[in-house]
Amino acid sequence: MSIKVVSTSPFADQKPGTSGLRKKVTVFQTPNYLENFVQSIFDSLEGFAGQTLVVGGDGRYYNRHAIQVILKMAAANGFGKILVGRGGILSTPAASCVIRKYNAFGGIILSASHNPAGKDGDFGIKYNTGNGGPAPEKITDAIYDITKSISEYKILEASDLDLDRIGESKLGDTVVEVIDSVADYAELMESLFDFDRIKLLIASPDFSLRFDGMHAVTGPYAQEILVNRLGAPASALQNCVPLEDFGDGHPDPNLVYAHDLVEVLYGDNAPDFGAASDGDGDRNMILGRKFFVTPSDSLAILAANAHHVPAYKGGLAGIARSMPTSQAPDRVAARLGIESYETPTGWKFFGNLLDAGKATLCGEESFGTGSNHVREKDGLWAVLFWLNVLAARQQSVEAIVKEHWQLYGRNFYSRHDYEGVDSDRANTLVNNLRNKFAELKGHKFGNYEVAFADDFSYTDPVDGSVSNNQGIRIGFTDDSRIVFRLSGTGTQGATLRLYVESYEPNIAKHSLDTQEALKELIEIADQVAQIKVLTGRDQPTVIT
């Protein structure tokens, strides 16, 4: 085996977004495209000679080929050992778990998360640091700078390895160990939750559940944890065979794309509890019988009930949420007498808070929830947390949520996604809003008066780093909010996200339909931003 140095030229479009580099598979198949980005990762790092690297992905098309390339390049660049998930598979939270458990230098995760897969689908790659979390901006910026001037990459000339057989092999001087993709993660979950109590709940004739893996990475994890360890019947799982094209579906666990699960939970003889996870296993959707739990409410309710879970019964250090997430978790933090933190979107912003012991639970409105057990959001963790709470409280999902609203008030909340919008039109919309900040303050729209309008800026309380232009906020005097963001997770055009929130303390109004309760604010948002005019859309693509 010899190290080959290959001459290459830069690509202009390799700037990582909030979750790494995501492009169409066909783009990654361009000669040297993947290799350039991988070499740029390695060139941005220092001190990894002889260290351990973790590699895995969500099993989507091109995953296996990319892993073989990464293994040979990591060996050529001097890593001492590489841990790779069997079959090339590791869910994103499991990869974080493995990085932390084995004190790895870092990890490369191959995923485009909730984006569609297949030969014509999306692919993604991101680097996670030694704490198990996504690389901070200073590292992703360094990677991008290198991609703009890269002239060569190093790769070992060697045959492909068998990724389906657990055990060790060699690539030059580098040890490659194929590990059980599920075992370490399952053991971690068992250490956090009261599995005995959850087993009793699942065994009860009065309780039933359904988990939808959306033909993505969590299928094997759900089989091992929910069925093998907790005793759920095999029929409790659906779409749990991972496929390279995710069954030609869109593995985004929301009310639109997880329609198979929604039909079951809103149908006749519905189960008591339903949940789904996404492409790489870091997101979750929670349902009760004919009842949907918003991700914002889910974070708040888990925080309020954390004392029921062994790992958190000693109390929480703090709660962190992304800026667009509703303010419901803040109300729980205030009652518990702990800090609440508002960060930009992107799990990497939670990493410093978790490492510094300032926060214990974190969440995003985009169906992501997690804690200090890893440094990624974690779909199955959230499912197990809910099952632990249900087992402890012996109430339905709906009853627990409604009791929470009675105690804290209800934050009516909805997200409207306009997907595949022309990028120029989307940027025009955002720029127009920025130019209106001064005139909006104090302006009255029907029952609402604007208290402030700004572009969210975040100063990290741990390292002092500043992140600007993180989303446009229009806040009203009654604590209602409208937020606009352009998403960085898509691969075509732009996705405009509109977030609308209104706080309602009156219990008599808690049963209102969410869209009806937010109707006036939604109309104000369109009036201010000219959404229909500039996007050319009469309706959002997805409403959650």
Coordinates of C-alpha atoms in Angstrom, one line a residue:
M1 CA 0.0 0.0 0.0
S2 CA 1.3 3.4 -0.9
I3 CA 0.1 7.0 -0.4
K4 CA -0.9 8.7 -3.6
V5 CA -0.8 12.5 -3.9
V6 CA -3.5 13.6 -6.4
S7 CA -3.5 17.1 -8.0
T8 CA -6.8 18.8 -7.9
S9 CA -8.5 22.2 -8.3
P10 CA -10.9 24.0 -6.0
F11 CA -14.7 24.0 -6.3
A12 CA -16.5 27.3 -5.6
D13 CA -19.5 25.8 -3.8
Q14 CA -18.1 24.0 -0.8
K15 CA -19.1 26.3 2.0
P16 CA -20.6 24.3 4.9
G17 CA -24.0 25.3 6.2
T18 CA -25.5 24.8 9.6
S19 CA -25.1 21.0 9.3
G20 CA -22.1 20.6 7.0
L21 CA -21.9 20.4 3.3
R22 CA -25.1 19.2 1.5
K23 CA -25.5 18.8 -2.2
K24 CA -27.1 16.5 -4.7
V25 CA -25.5 13.0 -5.0
T26 CA -24.6 13.9 -8.6
V27 CA -22.5 16.8 -7.3
F28 CA -20.6 14.7 -4.9
Q29 CA -20.0 12.2 -7.7
T30 CA -18.1 14.9 -9.6
P31 CA -14.4 13.8 -9.8
N32 CA -12.4 15.0 -6.7
Y33 CA -15.5 16.8 -5.2
L34 CA -15.7 14.6 -2.1
E35 CA -12.0 14.2 -1.9
N36 CA -11.4 17.9 -1.9
F37 CA -13.7 18.5 1.0
V38 CA -12.4 15.6 3.1
Q39 CA -8.8 16.8 2.5
S40 CA -9.9 20.3 3.5
I41 CA -11.3 18.9 6.8
F42 CA -8.0 17.2 7.6
D43 CA -5.9 20.2 6.5
S44 CA -7.9 22.4 8.9
L45 CA -7.1 20.2 11.9
E46 CA -3.9 19.9 14.0
G47 CA -2.6 17.2 16.3
F48 CA -4.5 14.2 15.0
A49 CA -1.5 12.0 14.0
G50 CA -2.0 8.6 15.6
Q51 CA -5.4 9.6 17.0
T52 CA -8.8 8.0 16.5
L53 CA -11.4 9.0 13.9
V54 CA -15.1 7.9 13.9
V55 CA -16.8 7.4 10.6
G56 CA -20.4 6.5 9.8
G57 CA -23.5 7.7 8.1
D58 CA -27.3 7.3 7.7
G59 CA -27.1 4.6 5.0
R60 CA -28.3 6.7 2.1
Y61 CA -27.2 6.2 -1.4
Y62 CA -23.4 6.9 -1.9
N63 CA -22.7 6.3 1.8
R64 CA -20.7 3.2 1.3
H65 CA -18.5 4.6 -1.5
A66 CA -17.9 7.8 0.4
I67 CA -16.8 5.9 3.5
Q68 CA -14.3 3.8 1.5
V69 CA -12.8 7.0 0.2
I70 CA -12.7 8.6 3.7
L71 CA -11.0 5.5 5.2
K72 CA -8.2 5.6 2.7
M73 CA -7.7 9.3 3.0
A74 CA -7.7 9.3 6.8
A75 CA -5.1 6.5 6.7
A76 CA -3.0 8.5 4.2
N77 CA -3.2 11.6 6.4
G78 CA -2.0 9.9 9.5
F79 CA -4.9 8.8 11.7
G80 CA -3.9 5.9 13.9
K81 CA -7.3 4.2 14.2
I82 CA -10.7 4.5 12.6
L83 CA -13.9 3.3 14.1
V84 CA -16.6 2.8 11.5
G85 CA -20.2 1.6 12.0
R86 CA -21.1 -1.8 10.6
G87 CA -22.4 -1.4 7.1
G88 CA -21.1 2.1 7.2
I89 CA -24.0 3.1 9.4
L90 CA -24.1 5.2 12.5
S91 CA -27.0 7.5 13.4
T92 CA -25.8 11.0 14.1
P93 CA -26.5 10.7 17.9
A94 CA -24.8 7.3 18.0
A95 CA -21.8 8.8 16.2
S96 CA -21.6 11.5 18.9
C97 CA -21.9 8.8 21.6
V98 CA -19.1 6.7 20.1
I99 CA -16.8 9.8 19.7
R100 CA -17.3 10.6 23.4
K101 CA -17.1 7.0 24.7
Y102 CA -13.8 6.2 23.0
N103 CA -12.2 9.7 23.4
A104 CA -11.9 10.0 19.6
F105 CA -10.2 13.0 18.1
G106 CA -13.3 13.6 16.0
G107 CA -15.7 12.1 13.5
I108 CA -17.0 12.4 10.0
I109 CA -20.7 11.9 9.6
L110 CA -22.3 11.3 6.2
S111 CA -25.9 12.5 6.1
A112 CA -28.2 15.0 4.6
S113 CA -30.5 14.4 7.6
H114 CA -34.2 14.8 6.7
N115 CA -33.5 15.4 3.0
P116 CA -34.6 12.8 0.4
A117 CA -32.1 10.2 -0.7
G118 CA -31.3 8.0 -3.7
K119 CA -29.3 8.4 -6.9
D120 CA -31.0 11.7 -7.6
G121 CA -31.4 12.7 -4.0
D122 CA -29.1 14.5 -1.5
F123 CA -25.9 13.7 0.2
G124 CA -24.0 15.4 3.0
I125 CA -20.9 15.4 5.1
K126 CA -19.9 17.1 8.3
Y127 CA -17.1 17.1 10.8
N128 CA -17.7 16.6 14.5
T129 CA -15.1 17.5 17.1
G130 CA -13.8 15.6 20.1
N131 CA -16.8 16.6 22.3
G132 CA -19.0 14.7 19.9
G133 CA -20.7 17.8 18.5
P134 CA -20.7 19.6 15.1
A135 CA -17.7 21.7 14.4
P136 CA -18.0 25.3 15.5
E137 CA -18.0 28.1 12.9
K138 CA -14.3 28.8 13.4
I139 CA -13.5 25.2 12.1
T140 CA -16.1 25.2 9.3
D141 CA -14.8 28.6 8.2
A142 CA -11.3 27.2 8.2
I143 CA -12.4 24.2 6.1
Y144 CA -14.1 26.5 3.6
D145 CA -11.1 28.7 3.3
I146 CA -9.0 25.7 2.4
T147 CA -11.5 24.4 -0.2
K148 CA -11.0 27.7 -2.1
S149 CA -7.3 27.1 -2.6
I150 CA -6.7 23.3 -2.3
S151 CA -4.3 21.9 -4.9
E152 CA -3.9 18.3 -3.9
Y153 CA -5.2 15.5 -1.7
K154 CA -3.7 12.3 -0.2
I155 CA -5.2 8.9 -0.5
L156 CA -4.0 5.4 0.2
E157 CA -3.9 3.0 -2.8
A158 CA -5.7 0.0 -1.3
S159 CA -8.6 -2.3 -1.8
D160 CA -12.0 -1.6 -0.3
L161 CA -12.6 -3.0 3.2
D162 CA -15.5 -5.3 4.2
L163 CA -17.7 -3.0 6.2
D164 CA -20.2 -5.7 7.1
R165 CA -17.9 -7.8 9.3
I166 CA -17.3 -6.6 12.9
G167 CA -13.6 -6.7 13.7
E168 CA -10.2 -5.1 12.9
S169 CA -8.2 -4.7 9.7
K170 CA -5.4 -2.6 8.5
L171 CA -5.1 0.2 5.9
G172 CA -1.3 0.8 5.8
D173 CA -0.3 1.7 9.4
T174 CA -3.9 2.6 10.4
V175 CA -6.2 0.2 12.3
V176 CA -9.8 0.2 11.0
E177 CA -12.3 -1.4 13.4
V178 CA -15.8 -2.1 12.2
I179 CA -18.0 -1.8 15.3
D180 CA -21.6 -2.7 16.2
S181 CA -23.6 0.4 15.1
V182 CA -26.2 0.0 17.8
A183 CA -24.6 -1.5 21.0
D184 CA -22.8 1.5 22.5
Y185 CA -25.8 3.8 21.9
A186 CA -28.3 1.3 23.4
E187 CA -26.1 0.9 26.5
L188 CA -26.1 4.6 26.9
M189 CA -29.9 4.8 26.7
E190 CA -30.2 2.1 29.3
S191 CA -28.0 4.1 31.7
L192 CA -30.2 7.2 31.3
F193 CA -33.8 5.8 31.5
D194 CA -35.8 3.5 33.8
F195 CA -36.0 0.6 31.4
D196 CA -37.8 -1.6 34.0
R197 CA -40.6 0.9 34.4
I198 CA -40.9 1.4 30.6
K199 CA -41.1 -2.4 30.2
L200 CA -44.1 -2.5 32.5
L201 CA -45.8 0.2 30.6
I202 CA -45.2 -1.5 27.2
A203 CA -46.3 -4.8 28.6
S204 CA -49.6 -3.3 29.9
P205 CA -52.7 -4.4 27.9
D206 CA -53.9 -0.9 28.2
F207 CA -51.0 0.6 26.3
S208 CA -49.8 0.4 22.7
L209 CA -47.2 2.3 20.7
R210 CA -46.1 2.7 17.1
F211 CA -42.6 3.8 15.9
D212 CA -42.0 4.9 12.3
G213 CA -38.3 4.6 11.2
M214 CA -39.2 6.1 7.8
H215 CA -36.9 3.5 6.2
A216 CA -34.0 5.5 7.6
V217 CA -31.2 4.9 10.0
T218 CA -33.1 4.4 13.3
G219 CA -34.7 1.1 12.3
P220 CA -32.0 -1.1 13.8
Y221 CA -31.8 1.1 16.9
A222 CA -35.6 0.8 17.4
Q223 CA -35.5 -2.9 16.9
E224 CA -32.7 -3.4 19.5
I225 CA -34.1 -0.9 22.1
L226 CA -37.8 -0.9 21.8
V227 CA -38.3 -4.6 20.8
N228 CA -35.3 -6.5 22.1
R229 CA -34.7 -4.6 25.3
L230 CA -38.1 -3.1 26.2
G231 CA -40.4 -5.9 25.0
A232 CA -42.5 -4.0 22.4
P233 CA -44.0 -6.3 19.8
A234 CA -42.5 -6.3 16.4
S235 CA -45.7 -4.9 15.1
A236 CA -45.0 -1.7 17.0
L237 CA -42.4 -0.9 14.4
Q238 CA -43.1 0.3 10.8
N239 CA -40.8 1.3 8.0
C240 CA -37.9 0.2 10.1
V241 CA -35.8 -1.5 7.3
P242 CA -33.2 1.1 6.3
L243 CA -33.1 1.7 2.5
E244 CA -30.6 3.7 0.4
D245 CA -33.5 5.8 -1.0
F246 CA -35.5 5.8 2.3
G247 CA -38.3 4.0 0.4
D248 CA -38.5 6.9 -2.0
G249 CA -39.9 8.9 0.9
H250 CA -39.0 12.2 2.5
P251 CA -37.5 11.2 6.0
D252 CA -38.7 14.3 7.8
P253 CA -40.8 13.5 10.9
N254 CA -43.6 16.0 10.6
L255 CA -47.3 15.8 10.0
V256 CA -46.9 16.0 6.2
Y257 CA -44.0 13.7 5.5
A258 CA -44.6 11.1 8.2
H259 CA -48.1 10.5 6.8
D260 CA -48.0 6.7 7.4
L261 CA -47.6 7.3 11.1
V262 CA -50.2 10.1 11.2
E263 CA -52.8 7.9 9.5
V264 CA -52.3 5.3 12.2
L265 CA -52.4 7.7 15.2
Y266 CA -55.4 9.5 13.9
G267 CA -57.2 6.4 12.7
D268 CA -59.6 3.9 14.3
N269 CA -58.2 1.9 17.2
A270 CA -55.2 4.2 17.3
P271 CA -52.2 3.4 19.6
D272 CA -51.7 5.5 22.7
F273 CA -48.3 6.7 21.7
G274 CA -46.6 7.3 18.3
A275 CA -43.2 8.6 17.3
A276 CA -41.1 8.9 14.2
S277 CA -37.4 9.8 13.6
D278 CA -35.7 11.1 10.5
G279 CA -32.9 10.2 8.0
D280 CA -30.0 10.2 10.4
G281 CA -31.9 9.7 13.7
D282 CA -31.5 13.0 15.3
R283 CA -35.0 14.4 15.0
N284 CA -38.3 13.2 16.5
M285 CA -42.0 13.7 16.2
I286 CA -44.3 12.8 19.2
L287 CA -48.0 11.9 18.9
G288 CA -50.6 10.8 21.3
R289 CA -53.9 9.3 20.2
K290 CA -55.2 11.8 17.7
F291 CA -53.0 14.4 19.3
F292 CA -49.8 16.1 18.0
V293 CA -47.1 17.5 20.3
T294 CA -45.2 20.5 18.9
P295 CA -41.5 20.2 19.3
S296 CA -41.4 23.4 21.4
D297 CA -44.0 22.0 23.8
S298 CA -42.2 18.7 23.9
L299 CA -39.0 20.4 25.1
A300 CA -40.9 22.3 27.8
I301 CA -42.8 19.2 29.0
L302 CA -39.7 17.1 29.1
A303 CA -37.9 19.8 31.2
A304 CA -40.9 20.1 33.5
N305 CA -41.0 16.3 34.0
A306 CA -37.2 15.6 34.0
H307 CA -37.4 14.5 37.7
H308 CA -39.2 11.3 36.6
V309 CA -36.1 10.2 34.6
P310 CA -33.1 8.7 36.6
A311 CA -30.4 10.6 34.6
Y312 CA -32.1 14.0 35.4
K313 CA -33.7 13.5 38.8
G314 CA -31.0 15.6 40.4
G315 CA -32.2 18.7 38.5
L316 CA -31.3 20.6 35.4
A317 CA -28.5 23.1 35.1
G318 CA -30.4 25.1 32.4
I319 CA -32.5 24.9 29.3
A320 CA -31.4 26.1 25.9
R321 CA -33.5 26.6 22.8
S322 CA -32.9 27.9 19.3
M323 CA -34.2 31.4 18.7
P324 CA -37.2 30.4 16.5
T325 CA -38.3 27.8 19.0
S326 CA -41.3 29.0 21.1
Q327 CA -40.8 30.6 24.5
A328 CA -42.6 27.7 26.3
P329 CA -39.4 26.2 27.7
D330 CA -38.4 29.6 29.1
R331 CA -41.5 29.5 31.3
V332 CA -40.5 26.1 32.7
A333 CA -36.9 27.4 33.4
A334 CA -38.3 30.4 35.2
R335 CA -40.5 28.2 37.5
L336 CA -37.6 25.8 38.1
G337 CA -35.3 28.8 39.0
I338 CA -32.7 27.9 36.3
E339 CA -31.3 29.7 33.3
S340 CA -32.8 29.6 29.9
Y341 CA -30.7 30.3 26.8
E342 CA -31.7 31.5 23.3
T343 CA -29.2 30.5 20.6
P344 CA -29.1 30.6 16.8
T345 CA -30.4 27.7 14.9
G346 CA -27.8 24.9 14.7
W347 CA -26.9 22.3 17.3
K348 CA -23.3 23.4 17.4
F349 CA -24.4 26.5 19.4
F350 CA -25.6 24.3 22.2
G351 CA -22.2 22.5 22.5
N352 CA -20.4 25.2 24.5
L353 CA -23.4 25.5 27.0
L354 CA -23.4 21.7 27.5
D355 CA -19.7 21.5 27.9
A356 CA -19.6 24.3 30.4
G357 CA -22.4 22.7 32.4
K358 CA -24.7 25.7 31.8
A359 CA -27.5 23.7 30.2
T360 CA -28.8 20.1 30.5
L361 CA -31.7 20.0 28.0
C362 CA -31.7 21.6 24.5
G363 CA -34.2 21.8 21.7
E364 CA -35.1 23.2 18.4
E365 CA -38.5 23.7 16.9
S366 CA -37.4 21.7 13.9
F367 CA -38.2 18.4 15.7
G368 CA -34.8 18.2 17.5
T369 CA -34.4 17.6 21.2
G370 CA -31.4 16.4 23.3
S371 CA -29.4 16.7 26.4
N372 CA -25.8 16.6 27.8
H373 CA -25.6 12.8 27.2
V374 CA -24.3 13.5 23.7
R375 CA -23.6 16.7 21.6
E376 CA -26.2 16.2 19.0
K377 CA -30.0 16.2 19.0
D378 CA -31.3 12.7 19.5
G379 CA -34.6 11.3 18.2
L380 CA -34.8 7.9 20.0
W381 CA -33.6 9.6 23.3
A382 CA -36.7 11.9 23.1
V383 CA -38.9 8.9 22.4
L384 CA -37.5 7.1 25.4
F385 CA -37.8 10.2 27.6
W386 CA -41.5 10.4 26.7
L387 CA -42.1 6.7 27.4
N388 CA -40.4 7.2 30.8
V389 CA -42.7 10.1 31.6
L390 CA -45.7 8.2 30.5
A391 CA -44.7 5.2 32.6
A392 CA -44.2 7.4 35.6
R393 CA -47.3 9.5 35.4
Q394 CA -49.7 6.9 34.0
Q395 CA -51.5 9.5 31.9
S396 CA -52.1 9.9 28.2
V397 CA -50.0 12.1 26.0
E398 CA -52.9 14.5 25.6
A399 CA -53.6 14.7 29.3
I400 CA -50.0 15.5 30.2
V401 CA -49.8 18.2 27.5
K402 CA -53.1 19.8 28.6
E403 CA -52.1 19.8 32.3
H404 CA -48.9 21.5 31.3
W405 CA -50.8 24.2 29.5
Q406 CA -53.1 24.7 32.5
L407 CA -50.0 25.3 34.7
Y408 CA -47.8 27.4 32.4
G409 CA -50.2 28.7 29.8
R410 CA -50.2 27.7 26.1
N411 CA -47.8 29.1 23.5
F412 CA -49.7 28.7 20.3
Y413 CA -47.0 28.1 17.7
S414 CA -46.6 27.2 14.1
R415 CA -44.0 27.0 11.4
H416 CA -44.8 27.6 7.7
D417 CA -42.2 26.4 5.2
Y418 CA -42.0 27.7 1.7
E419 CA -39.6 25.2 0.0
G420 CA -37.7 25.6 -3.2
V421 CA -38.2 29.4 -3.4
D422 CA -36.2 31.3 -6.0
S423 CA -33.1 32.4 -4.1
D424 CA -33.0 35.9 -5.4
R425 CA -36.7 36.4 -4.4
A426 CA -36.1 35.0 -1.0
N427 CA -33.1 37.2 -0.4
T428 CA -35.1 40.2 -1.6
L429 CA -37.8 39.4 1.0
V430 CA -35.3 39.3 3.8
N431 CA -33.4 42.4 2.7
N432 CA -36.7 44.3 2.5
L433 CA -37.5 43.3 6.0
R434 CA -34.2 44.5 7.3
N435 CA -34.8 47.9 5.7
K436 CA -38.1 48.2 7.6
F437 CA -36.8 47.7 11.2
A438 CA -36.9 51.4 12.2
E439 CA -40.4 52.0 10.8
L440 CA -41.9 48.9 12.3
K441 CA -41.1 49.7 16.0
G442 CA -44.3 51.1 17.6
H443 CA -46.4 50.3 14.5
K444 CA -49.9 48.9 15.2
F445 CA -51.4 46.0 13.2
G446 CA -54.9 45.4 14.4
N447 CA -54.7 44.0 18.0
Y448 CA -50.9 43.9 17.9
E449 CA -48.2 46.6 18.5
V450 CA -44.6 46.0 17.5
A451 CA -42.2 46.2 20.4
F452 CA -39.0 45.5 18.4
A453 CA -37.8 44.4 15.1
D454 CA -34.2 43.1 14.6
D455 CA -31.9 40.6 13.1
F456 CA -31.0 38.2 15.9
S457 CA -27.4 38.4 17.1
Y458 CA -25.9 35.9 19.6
T459 CA -22.9 36.4 21.9
D460 CA -21.8 33.0 23.2
P461 CA -21.8 33.2 27.1
V462 CA -18.9 30.8 27.3
D463 CA -16.3 31.9 24.7
G464 CA -17.6 35.3 23.8
S465 CA -17.9 34.6 20.0
V466 CA -20.5 36.6 18.2
S467 CA -22.9 35.3 15.5
N468 CA -24.9 37.9 13.6
N469 CA -27.8 37.8 11.1
Q470 CA -29.3 34.7 12.6
G471 CA -33.0 35.4 11.8
I472 CA -35.4 38.3 11.6
R473 CA -37.6 38.8 14.7
I474 CA -40.6 41.0 15.0
G475 CA -41.7 41.0 18.6
F476 CA -45.0 42.5 19.9
T477 CA -45.9 44.1 23.2
D478 CA -47.9 41.0 24.3
D479 CA -44.9 38.6 23.8
S480 CA -46.2 37.4 20.5
R481 CA -43.5 36.9 17.8
I482 CA -43.0 36.5 14.1
V483 CA -39.7 35.2 12.9
F484 CA -38.3 34.8 9.4
R485 CA -35.3 32.6 8.4
L486 CA -33.8 31.3 5.3
S487 CA -32.9 27.7 5.9
G488 CA -29.4 26.4 5.2
T489 CA -30.3 22.7 5.1
G490 CA -31.7 22.4 1.6
T491 CA -29.9 21.8 -1.7
Q492 CA -32.2 23.5 -4.2
G493 CA -33.3 27.2 -4.1
A494 CA -34.1 28.6 -0.7
T495 CA -36.5 27.5 2.0
L496 CA -38.2 30.4 3.7
R497 CA -39.3 29.6 7.2
L498 CA -42.0 31.7 9.0
Y499 CA -42.5 31.1 12.7
V500 CA -45.5 32.5 14.4
E501 CA -46.1 32.5 18.2
S502 CA -48.7 33.8 20.6
Y503 CA -49.0 33.2 24.3
E504 CA -52.4 32.4 25.8
P505 CA -52.8 32.2 29.6
N506 CA -56.6 31.7 29.4
I507 CA -57.4 28.0 29.8
A508 CA -60.8 28.5 28.1
K509 CA -59.0 29.4 24.9
H510 CA -56.5 26.5 24.9
S511 CA -58.6 24.3 22.7
L512 CA -58.6 26.7 19.8
D513 CA -57.2 25.4 16.5
T514 CA -53.6 26.6 16.2
Q515 CA -54.0 28.2 12.8
E516 CA -57.1 29.9 13.8
A517 CA -55.5 31.3 17.0
L518 CA -52.6 32.6 14.9
K519 CA -54.6 33.8 11.9
E520 CA -54.2 37.5 12.5
L521 CA -50.4 37.2 13.1
I522 CA -50.0 35.1 10.0
E523 CA -51.8 37.8 8.0
I524 CA -49.6 40.4 9.5
A525 CA -46.5 38.4 8.5
D526 CA -47.7 38.3 4.9
Q527 CA -48.5 42.0 5.0
V528 CA -45.1 43.0 6.3
A529 CA -43.0 40.6 4.3
Q530 CA -45.1 40.3 1.1
I531 CA -44.6 36.6 1.2
K532 CA -47.2 35.6 -1.4
V533 CA -46.1 38.3 -3.8
L534 CA -42.3 37.6 -3.5
T535 CA -42.5 33.7 -3.3
G536 CA -45.3 33.4 -5.8
R537 CA -47.0 30.9 -3.4
D538 CA -50.5 31.1 -2.0
Q539 CA -49.8 28.5 0.6
P540 CA -46.8 27.1 2.4
T541 CA -45.3 23.8 1.3
V542 CA -45.5 22.4 4.9
I543 CA -47.3 23.7 8.0
T544 CA -46.3 22.3 11.4

